[in-house]
Amino acid sequence: MFTRKEFLQYIALLAGGAYAAGCRTPGAYDHIGGSILGASAAAGHQLRDGLSVSPQKTIRTGVLIAGGGVAGLSAARKLRLSGKTDFLLAELEPQTGGNSLSGGNSITNFPFGAHYLPLPNPENTALMDFLTEAGLLKGFDKGLPVYDELSLVYEPAERLYRKGRWQEGIIPQVGLSPQEHDEMKRFLALMQTFRDAKDSSGRHAFDIPAALSSRDPQFLSLDALTMEAWLQREGFRSEPLRWYVDYCCRDDYGAGIKTVSAWAGIHYFAARRGKAANADASAVLTWPEGNGRLVQHLRRHSHNQTLTGTIVYRVQTEGNTVLADCWNYQTREAMRIVADHCILAMPQFIGRRILGETPGPQFTYAPWLVANVHLRELPVDKNLPVCWDNVIYGQQSLGYIYAQHQTTDRRPAKSHVITLYWPLDQLEPADSRRKALQLQHRDWVELCMAQLEQGHPHIAKLVTAVDCWIWGHGMIRPIPGFMTTEIPGTPPRVHFAHSDLSGISIFEEAFYQGESAAMRCLG
Ligand SMILES: Cc1cc2nc3c(=O)[nH]c(=O)nc-3n(C[C@H](O)[C@H](O)[C@H](O)COP(=O)(O)OP(=O)(O)OC[C@H]3O[C@@H](n4cnc5c(N)ncnc54)[C@H](O)[C@@H]3O)c2cc1C
């Protein structure tokens, strides 16, 4: 437990200026219900504290996939499509999906984590095949993919609240000085140059999957410094530009320009070259339940072969087999799974421990808060209505997504859900994680409302409930040195698959890591 003083310091840090202003009426949020949800920290901690039970039975399988996030589910899909049906998937949580989990009520679905997929790069045919299989990519027109119209984000997609008004898009544009305007233009032009750049072997400087990016020192040297140092070196000093780049890094990495490498910071802007016949290149694919929709399609390949509520707590190899000890905390049953191969589709900080090893120092993870805010009515704003993505300039949180934006139902909804995204990067991850997990629901309600009230002063009276989901180890942080530090190998027949191996926590990377691990099992 932390002291009252530490508690208040942490709240003040999280809230920034918003909460310190302290102009709330006492009891203003008493009508707001909801609860703290979240991944099974207790189950995870059983593992951390050293689970050791004697297996009561033995199961034989070809491949054991340990972990049912996007990477594990993608590995299962790849195995099945390659004709290898002899596999089992063990997932710690009561359901698969990992950070791409979603929920719903009688009115709408909503995300608890990942919520969108940008248009895939043209070379990413494996991902496009999956989107085709899921009915989300309908075909090609003059070589360009045609995406399902209902899955493409509807316009207006994004808005930014700055200087007392909402503007369209999240790049600050309104009220910039000529010098700020020029810097923004120069930065975006430079990112385009990086997007077009290739090395002498024809590899893109920055690519997705990240493993396909150039290893040429002219680009890899960007892994040695922070994004902030790079901006400084290149003479980018304007406040709106620094805010914008910091926002983007926090969005994809849960950590800002002071923390992530320049390689990762530039990758955010330069690695995407997706196009569509029926949408702008900047469009994204999204659904009310976010990437929960993609999870739903992936699950089809493993649903009869999934053991949920099952912690894989020890993995060893013996001759040509892998022995994985598992504990089902729901049935309180321990078992040993004997497999030809094991895919550890879980983060390194867990997987290495299961193997009796220590994860490399480059593996650090950003904690996040995701809050689903239930409203009787949407706030009404004068100059621009609620968009899919709504960002308030200069905030600690990243703003909110309006899940129902992706509905074609023209009748007024009886209630609404907006999803607030908040990387908890104000302290070092371990400290932030520990403190965030100790805050009570009423603390989070006050903090979330203080964020929302900056753009919508009277929103509290519209809110009925706030459900908070804390992701303790939400995203891998691509700190300087990540891309250039080698990841140690694994015992024979044991393969890692998780987005953290890429240093970039996005659907495409998890999908790629899952497919790659499955291919290694298939030889
Ligand atoms: C708040 C938030 C927002 C995000 N938004 C986006 C977005 O909009 N778009 C996007 O592309 N990406 C987003 N991401 C990134 C997201 O993490 C990836 O897209 C993807 O879901 C990662 O999948 P994964 O399989 O690599 O990892 P995980 O989701 O971490 O999956 C690992 C799985 O392993 C299980 N597991 C762990 N230990 C064990 C064990 N011992 N035994 C059995 N099972 C175990 C876990 O329960 C989990 O299900 C977001 C992430 C967060 C946290």
XYZ file of C-alpha atoms and ligand atoms in Angstrom:
576
model
C 0.000 0.000 0.000
C 1.187 3.514 -0.588
C 0.876 6.378 1.850
C -1.801 9.087 1.656
C 0.830 11.568 0.472
C 2.086 9.198 -2.261
C -1.513 8.532 -3.245
C -2.292 12.251 -3.668
C 0.981 12.802 -5.522
C 0.140 10.010 -7.954
C -3.402 11.316 -8.546
C -2.029 14.823 -9.178
C 0.557 13.427 -11.577
C -2.035 11.432 -13.512
C -4.413 14.326 -13.709
C -1.969 17.058 -14.623
C -3.643 20.478 -14.466
C -7.111 18.979 -14.840
C -7.629 17.629 -11.339
C -5.472 20.193 -9.569
C -7.964 22.838 -10.692
C -10.310 21.125 -8.217
C -13.453 23.060 -9.099
C -15.761 20.061 -8.659
C -18.957 20.281 -6.658
C -18.791 17.692 -3.851
C -20.877 14.646 -4.776
C -20.935 15.630 -8.465
C -20.069 12.070 -9.475
C -21.988 10.110 -6.828
C -24.571 8.979 -9.380
C -21.912 7.327 -11.571
C -21.746 3.537 -11.265
C -19.443 0.988 -12.854
C -16.502 -1.042 -11.632
C -12.873 -1.934 -12.142
C -12.518 -4.792 -14.594
C -9.270 -6.130 -15.950
C -7.094 -9.047 -16.819
C -6.829 -11.698 -14.102
C -4.005 -10.074 -12.151
C -4.571 -12.608 -9.355
C -4.086 -15.545 -11.740
C -0.998 -13.899 -13.229
C 0.420 -13.277 -9.775
C 0.024 -16.960 -8.874
C 2.477 -17.560 -11.685
C 4.815 -14.791 -10.529
C 4.820 -16.106 -6.984
C 5.848 -19.576 -8.147
C 3.070 -22.044 -8.913
C 4.045 -25.617 -8.245
C 1.443 -28.379 -8.246
C 1.765 -32.015 -9.257
C 0.063 -32.759 -12.591
C -2.920 -35.086 -12.139
C -3.133 -36.127 -15.791
C -1.160 -36.091 -19.025
C -2.432 -34.957 -22.434
C -0.579 -35.545 -25.725
C -0.717 -33.069 -28.606
C 1.291 -32.053 -31.666
C 1.647 -28.349 -30.872
C 0.785 -26.596 -27.628
C 0.080 -22.885 -28.091
C 0.394 -21.195 -24.695
C -1.427 -17.850 -24.828
C -4.538 -16.944 -26.817
C -3.999 -13.314 -27.784
C -3.820 -12.305 -31.441
C -0.406 -13.999 -31.829
C -1.545 -17.328 -30.350
C -4.818 -17.311 -32.289
C -2.965 -16.456 -35.515
C -0.561 -19.349 -34.900
C -3.550 -21.684 -34.481
C -5.082 -20.398 -37.707
C -1.851 -20.895 -39.613
C -1.467 -24.460 -38.315
C -5.027 -25.365 -39.247
C -4.804 -23.841 -42.727
C -1.574 -25.781 -43.262
C -3.366 -29.035 -42.435
C -1.934 -29.394 -38.937
C -4.997 -29.914 -36.762
C -3.260 -31.688 -33.891
C -2.806 -28.717 -31.543
C -4.157 -27.273 -28.296
C -4.342 -23.662 -27.177
C -4.094 -22.868 -23.442
C -5.206 -19.396 -22.318
C -4.898 -17.970 -18.819
C -8.029 -15.815 -19.035
C -11.625 -17.124 -19.185
C -11.627 -16.092 -22.880
C -9.125 -15.664 -25.667
C -8.309 -12.290 -27.246
C -5.628 -10.836 -24.967
C -5.277 -7.069 -25.370
C -7.824 -7.111 -28.196
C -10.690 -8.161 -25.918
C -14.075 -6.464 -26.207
C -17.369 -6.325 -24.358
C -20.919 -5.187 -24.964
C -24.321 -4.279 -23.572
C -27.825 -4.495 -25.050
C -27.196 -1.381 -27.192
C -23.655 -1.720 -28.473
C -20.344 -3.557 -28.349
C -17.204 -1.710 -27.261
C -13.470 -2.399 -26.990
C -11.503 -3.060 -23.794
C -8.196 -2.651 -25.643
C -7.149 -2.573 -29.310
C -9.700 -0.841 -31.496
C -8.460 -0.387 -35.061
C -6.371 -1.773 -37.885
C -4.833 0.624 -40.423
C -4.976 -0.428 -44.076
C -2.363 -3.185 -44.543
C 0.712 -2.511 -46.679
C 0.382 -3.910 -50.222
C 3.103 -6.537 -49.593
C 1.325 -7.887 -46.496
C -0.558 -10.524 -48.451
C -0.822 -12.894 -45.454
C -2.833 -10.309 -43.541
C -4.937 -9.486 -46.605
C -5.715 -13.193 -47.036
C -7.010 -13.243 -43.469
C -9.133 -10.136 -44.070
C -10.534 -11.772 -47.207
C -11.345 -14.954 -45.289
C -13.119 -12.811 -42.657
C -15.184 -11.045 -45.357
C -13.581 -7.683 -44.542
C -11.688 -7.433 -47.833
C -14.124 -7.872 -50.713
C -11.784 -8.067 -53.704
C -9.481 -5.917 -55.809
C -10.146 -3.106 -58.247
C -7.274 -2.241 -60.614
C -4.916 -3.910 -58.148
C -6.184 -1.959 -55.142
C -8.033 -3.732 -52.312
C -11.729 -3.018 -51.854
C -12.604 -3.126 -48.149
C -15.981 -3.822 -46.574
C -17.691 -0.407 -46.458
C -19.102 -1.072 -42.970
C -15.610 -1.733 -41.632
C -13.970 1.443 -42.953
C -14.080 4.285 -40.449
C -16.904 6.692 -41.230
C -16.283 10.386 -41.747
C -15.731 12.617 -39.846
C -13.203 10.246 -38.278
C -11.141 12.464 -35.991
C -11.319 15.786 -34.209
C -9.065 17.736 -31.864
C -10.090 20.159 -29.103
C -7.605 22.999 -28.935
C -7.862 26.666 -28.053
C -11.489 26.312 -26.987
C -12.862 24.692 -30.155
C -13.013 21.399 -32.022
C -11.160 21.129 -35.323
C -11.290 18.245 -37.810
C -8.312 15.838 -37.790
C -5.800 15.418 -34.973
C -2.872 17.294 -36.496
C -3.008 20.774 -34.916
C -3.883 23.137 -37.763
C -6.022 25.919 -36.404
C -4.334 28.907 -34.756
C -0.728 27.945 -35.600
C 1.859 30.686 -36.062
C 3.509 30.754 -39.525
C 6.657 29.263 -37.989
C 4.692 26.429 -36.305
C 2.885 25.817 -39.568
C 6.191 25.567 -41.493
C 7.678 23.147 -38.976
C 4.632 20.902 -39.199
C 4.915 20.925 -43.005
C 8.659 20.193 -42.911
C 8.151 17.321 -40.453
C 5.418 15.673 -42.516
C 7.504 16.039 -45.702
C 10.469 14.404 -43.974
C 8.269 11.509 -42.860
C 7.173 11.066 -46.481
C 10.852 10.861 -47.477
C 11.390 8.118 -44.892
C 8.250 6.369 -46.155
C 9.658 6.296 -49.685
C 13.212 5.374 -48.636
C 14.702 1.978 -49.488
C 18.174 0.547 -48.888
C 20.531 -0.768 -51.572
C 18.945 -4.242 -51.370
C 15.494 -2.805 -52.046
C 14.154 -3.140 -48.500
C 11.932 -0.364 -47.200
C 13.635 1.727 -44.541
C 10.582 1.170 -42.283
C 8.156 -1.656 -42.780
C 5.377 -3.679 -41.189
C 6.129 -6.341 -40.022
C 9.077 -4.463 -38.472
C 11.330 -7.480 -39.127
C 11.193 -6.675 -42.855
C 12.584 -3.154 -42.310
C 16.055 -2.299 -43.605
C 19.021 -3.203 -41.370
C 21.130 -0.536 -43.060
C 23.089 1.467 -40.412
C 21.838 4.763 -41.876
C 18.350 3.831 -40.574
C 19.243 1.515 -37.666
C 21.404 4.233 -36.085
C 18.094 5.926 -35.248
C 17.670 3.202 -32.632
C 20.474 4.748 -30.566
C 18.684 7.949 -29.550
C 15.273 8.980 -28.270
C 12.655 10.530 -30.523
C 12.958 13.701 -28.465
C 16.733 13.890 -29.093
C 16.131 13.342 -32.813
C 13.514 16.133 -32.985
C 15.944 18.429 -31.206
C 18.786 17.434 -33.544
C 16.667 18.122 -36.619
C 15.590 21.522 -35.313
C 11.947 20.642 -34.594
C 11.078 22.754 -31.567
C 7.526 23.987 -31.991
C 5.144 23.060 -29.190
C 2.197 21.840 -31.334
C 4.506 19.585 -33.373
C 6.163 18.125 -30.276
C 2.714 17.509 -28.767
C 1.522 15.799 -31.950
C 4.532 13.471 -32.224
C 4.380 12.707 -28.495
C 0.656 11.937 -28.820
C 1.308 9.496 -31.699
C 4.090 7.694 -29.809
C 1.948 7.407 -26.672
C -0.891 6.083 -28.840
C 1.101 3.227 -30.390
C 3.726 2.569 -27.697
C 2.157 3.766 -24.442
C 5.278 5.923 -24.024
C 6.184 9.347 -25.367
C 9.062 10.976 -27.239
C 11.299 11.124 -24.160
C 11.148 7.315 -23.881
C 10.885 5.675 -27.295
C 13.675 5.451 -29.841
C 13.797 7.715 -32.883
C 13.602 4.530 -34.983
C 10.249 3.642 -33.401
C 9.015 7.241 -33.469
C 9.710 7.532 -37.202
C 8.388 4.027 -37.857
C 4.979 5.234 -36.655
C 4.829 7.752 -39.509
C 6.919 6.040 -42.199
C 6.022 2.338 -42.197
C 2.444 2.514 -43.452
C 1.815 2.469 -47.186
C -1.633 0.878 -47.265
C -4.079 1.900 -50.009
C -7.644 1.048 -50.910
C -9.794 1.412 -54.013
C -12.678 2.665 -51.869
C -10.965 4.746 -49.154
C -8.273 7.268 -48.427
C -4.818 5.910 -47.558
C -5.233 7.303 -44.035
C -8.463 5.338 -43.426
C -8.578 2.586 -40.830
C -10.662 -0.542 -40.360
C -12.695 -0.458 -37.172
C -15.822 -1.867 -35.569
C -17.874 -1.003 -32.464
C -16.027 -3.767 -30.571
C -12.669 -2.686 -32.050
C -10.243 -5.476 -32.884
C -12.522 -7.820 -30.941
C -14.083 -8.294 -34.409
C -10.796 -9.651 -35.764
C -10.412 -11.882 -32.709
C -13.865 -13.302 -33.324
C -12.762 -14.378 -36.827
C -9.448 -15.799 -35.606
C -11.113 -17.813 -32.828
C -12.952 -19.972 -35.367
C -9.761 -21.888 -36.063
C -9.203 -23.038 -32.491
C -12.457 -22.829 -30.552
C -12.823 -26.603 -30.052
C -9.199 -26.939 -29.054
C -8.948 -24.172 -26.479
C -8.444 -24.627 -22.742
C -9.381 -21.355 -21.025
C -8.633 -20.434 -17.415
C -5.443 -22.425 -17.877
C -2.050 -21.090 -16.779
C 0.968 -22.666 -18.388
C 3.481 -22.359 -15.549
C 6.497 -24.489 -16.517
C 7.942 -25.588 -19.860
C 10.875 -27.978 -20.237
C 12.220 -30.060 -23.092
C 13.048 -33.767 -22.896
C 14.482 -35.427 -25.989
C 12.143 -34.655 -28.870
C 9.250 -33.534 -26.713
C 8.226 -30.470 -24.797
C 6.643 -30.900 -21.369
C 4.303 -28.100 -20.347
C 2.779 -28.026 -16.869
C -0.567 -26.255 -16.628
C -2.988 -25.271 -13.885
C -6.664 -24.669 -14.488
C -7.644 -22.307 -11.674
C -11.343 -22.735 -12.453
C -11.458 -26.533 -12.148
C -8.405 -26.557 -9.817
C -6.889 -29.238 -11.998
C -3.197 -29.603 -12.819
C -2.077 -31.347 -16.001
C 1.027 -32.016 -18.055
C 0.768 -31.443 -21.808
C 3.336 -33.405 -23.795
C 3.864 -31.849 -27.237
C 6.183 -32.056 -30.233
C 6.407 -28.245 -30.225
C 5.338 -25.450 -27.923
C 4.558 -21.897 -28.994
C 4.861 -19.448 -26.117
C 2.411 -16.812 -27.385
C 2.860 -14.664 -24.305
C 5.108 -11.742 -23.428
C 8.794 -12.342 -22.710
C 8.480 -11.305 -19.075
C 6.222 -14.336 -18.511
C 7.598 -16.757 -21.105
C 11.205 -16.495 -19.948
C 10.134 -17.110 -16.358
C 8.257 -20.253 -17.459
C 11.452 -21.456 -19.106
C 13.404 -20.701 -15.911
C 15.199 -17.746 -17.557
C 15.300 -13.964 -17.145
C 13.899 -11.643 -19.854
C 16.299 -9.239 -21.578
C 16.466 -5.702 -20.121
C 14.965 -4.243 -23.317
C 11.573 -5.809 -22.481
C 9.647 -3.163 -20.543
C 5.890 -2.721 -20.797
C 3.607 0.308 -20.614
C 0.576 0.132 -18.281
C -2.719 1.512 -19.625
C -6.148 2.437 -18.403
C -9.099 1.921 -20.756
C -12.398 3.306 -19.432
C -15.754 2.602 -21.034
C -17.933 5.574 -20.132
C -21.692 4.929 -20.419
C -23.843 7.972 -21.253
C -27.549 8.688 -21.412
C -26.881 11.190 -24.193
C -23.886 12.334 -26.160
C -22.491 15.796 -25.403
C -23.485 18.297 -28.087
C -20.665 20.449 -29.423
C -21.217 23.550 -31.478
C -18.780 23.410 -34.338
C -18.238 19.646 -34.891
C -20.232 16.589 -33.709
C -18.671 13.644 -31.865
C -16.355 11.755 -34.245
C -14.908 8.259 -34.038
C -11.693 9.554 -32.383
C -11.930 12.623 -30.127
C -8.733 14.089 -28.727
C -8.243 16.921 -26.266
C -4.959 18.798 -26.760
C -2.339 18.640 -24.028
C -4.062 15.984 -21.900
C -2.647 13.057 -19.986
C -5.229 10.746 -21.573
C -5.395 10.287 -25.350
C -9.089 11.161 -25.587
C -11.900 8.827 -26.477
C -13.295 6.641 -29.216
C -17.035 6.598 -29.865
C -17.802 2.963 -30.659
C -21.303 3.596 -32.035
C -19.859 5.891 -34.694
C -19.602 2.674 -36.759
C -23.308 1.997 -36.891
C -25.667 2.381 -39.818
C -28.766 2.514 -37.606
C -30.220 6.008 -38.062
C -32.559 5.789 -35.060
C -31.329 7.728 -32.015
C -29.565 5.320 -29.651
C -31.075 4.833 -26.176
C -27.620 5.095 -24.614
C -24.023 5.548 -25.692
C -20.552 4.313 -24.820
C -17.325 6.234 -25.293
C -13.964 4.595 -24.608
C -11.231 6.671 -22.959
C -7.623 5.598 -23.628
C -4.945 6.534 -21.119
C -1.297 5.415 -21.190
C -0.038 5.495 -17.579
C 3.421 6.732 -18.475
C 3.799 9.440 -15.855
C 6.129 7.212 -13.755
C 8.415 4.294 -14.549
C 6.183 1.339 -15.596
C 6.607 -0.815 -12.470
C 5.786 2.078 -10.147
C 2.876 3.249 -12.271
C 1.484 -0.270 -12.531
C 1.678 -0.837 -8.784
C 0.003 2.457 -7.970
C -2.649 2.249 -10.682
C -3.765 -1.143 -9.386
C -4.292 0.348 -5.924
C -6.596 3.197 -6.971
C -10.274 2.685 -6.191
C -13.106 2.935 -8.711
C -14.188 6.348 -7.336
C -10.628 7.676 -7.890
C -10.703 6.588 -11.517
C -14.162 8.113 -12.005
C -12.874 11.480 -10.768
C -9.758 11.223 -12.915
C -11.656 10.217 -16.052
C -14.280 12.903 -15.572
C -11.585 15.535 -15.068
C -10.128 14.548 -18.456
C -13.479 14.578 -20.264
C -14.654 17.820 -18.661
C -11.840 19.728 -20.336
C -13.641 19.306 -23.659
C -17.184 18.824 -22.306
C -17.672 20.852 -19.079
C -21.155 19.443 -18.366
C -20.626 15.815 -19.342
C -20.875 14.424 -15.762
C -24.659 14.699 -15.653
C -24.920 12.567 -18.822
C -22.716 9.772 -17.461
C -24.308 6.715 -15.861
C -21.321 4.401 -15.376
C -17.570 4.153 -15.894
C -16.022 0.695 -16.311
C -12.243 0.753 -15.961
C -9.884 -1.845 -17.358
C -6.264 -1.686 -16.253
C -3.709 -3.326 -18.521
C -0.674 -3.744 -16.238
C 1.663 -4.777 -19.069
C -0.319 -3.313 -21.973
C 2.325 -2.678 -24.607
C 6.009 -3.300 -25.223
C 7.952 -0.001 -25.157
C 10.432 0.339 -28.056
C 13.130 2.077 -26.005
C 16.488 2.999 -27.601
C 18.493 -0.131 -28.320
C 15.447 -2.391 -28.686
C 15.773 -2.901 -32.435
C 19.513 -3.515 -32.275
C 19.627 -5.845 -29.240
C 19.460 -9.500 -30.114
C 16.759 -11.587 -28.439
C 18.250 -14.755 -26.888
C 17.264 -18.075 -28.468
C 14.943 -20.707 -27.040
C 15.338 -24.434 -26.309
C 14.727 -26.665 -29.365
C 11.020 -27.049 -30.265
C 10.031 -24.037 -28.165
C 9.093 -20.910 -30.136
C 8.103 -17.472 -28.964
C 5.222 -15.601 -30.602
C 4.107 -12.244 -29.242
C 3.947 -8.681 -30.504
C 6.649 -7.751 -27.948
C 9.253 -9.548 -30.097
C 8.707 -6.830 -32.725
C 9.025 -3.994 -30.206
C 5.804 -2.641 -31.697
C 2.492 -3.611 -30.207
C 0.051 -3.688 -33.096
C -2.260 -6.293 -34.614
C -0.084 -6.765 -37.701
C 2.982 -7.635 -35.608
C 1.102 -10.085 -33.368
C -0.356 -11.735 -36.482
C 3.094 -11.980 -38.105
C 4.742 -13.390 -34.965
C 1.977 -16.001 -34.636
C 2.274 -17.086 -38.267
C 6.081 -17.200 -38.109
C 6.073 -19.404 -34.997
C 3.540 -21.771 -36.600
C 5.757 -22.026 -39.679
C 8.753 -22.923 -37.500
C 6.696 -25.749 -35.953
C 5.766 -26.957 -39.424
C 9.444 -26.936 -40.372
C -4.961 -0.220 -24.389
C -4.447 -0.858 -25.639
C -4.880 -0.399 -26.878
C -4.399 -0.973 -28.048
N -4.875 -0.522 -29.245
C -4.473 -1.124 -30.382
C -5.076 -0.784 -31.632
O -5.976 0.040 -31.685
N -4.644 -1.416 -32.746
C -3.677 -2.370 -32.698
O -3.320 -2.911 -33.748
N -3.114 -2.724 -31.529
C -3.488 -2.138 -30.381
N -2.973 -2.553 -29.189
C -1.907 -3.554 -29.187
C -2.354 -5.000 -28.948
O -1.602 -5.361 -27.851
C -2.038 -5.885 -30.135
O -2.792 -5.463 -31.254
C -2.361 -7.376 -29.919
O -3.634 -7.553 -29.370
C -1.305 -8.088 -29.096
O -1.513 -9.478 -29.190
P -0.467 -10.511 -28.607
O -0.966 -11.876 -28.892
O 0.898 -10.173 -29.084
O -0.428 -10.253 -27.034
P -1.488 -10.357 -25.831
O -2.724 -9.681 -26.186
O -0.684 -9.891 -24.639
O -1.738 -11.905 -25.668
C -1.026 -12.752 -24.801
C -1.999 -13.793 -24.256
O -1.278 -14.739 -23.480
C -2.034 -15.038 -22.317
N -1.094 -15.563 -21.307
C -0.117 -14.882 -20.666
N 0.539 -15.705 -19.832
C -0.009 -16.921 -19.963
C 0.261 -18.195 -19.356
N 1.247 -18.363 -18.479
N -0.498 -19.251 -19.721
C -1.502 -19.100 -20.646
N -1.798 -17.911 -21.234
C -1.047 -16.853 -20.904
C -2.659 -13.703 -21.951
O -3.766 -13.852 -21.083
C -3.045 -13.178 -23.321
O -4.326 -13.596 -23.711
C -3.445 -2.024 -27.985
C -2.997 -2.478 -26.735
C -3.505 -1.907 -25.570
C -3.021 -2.412 -24.241
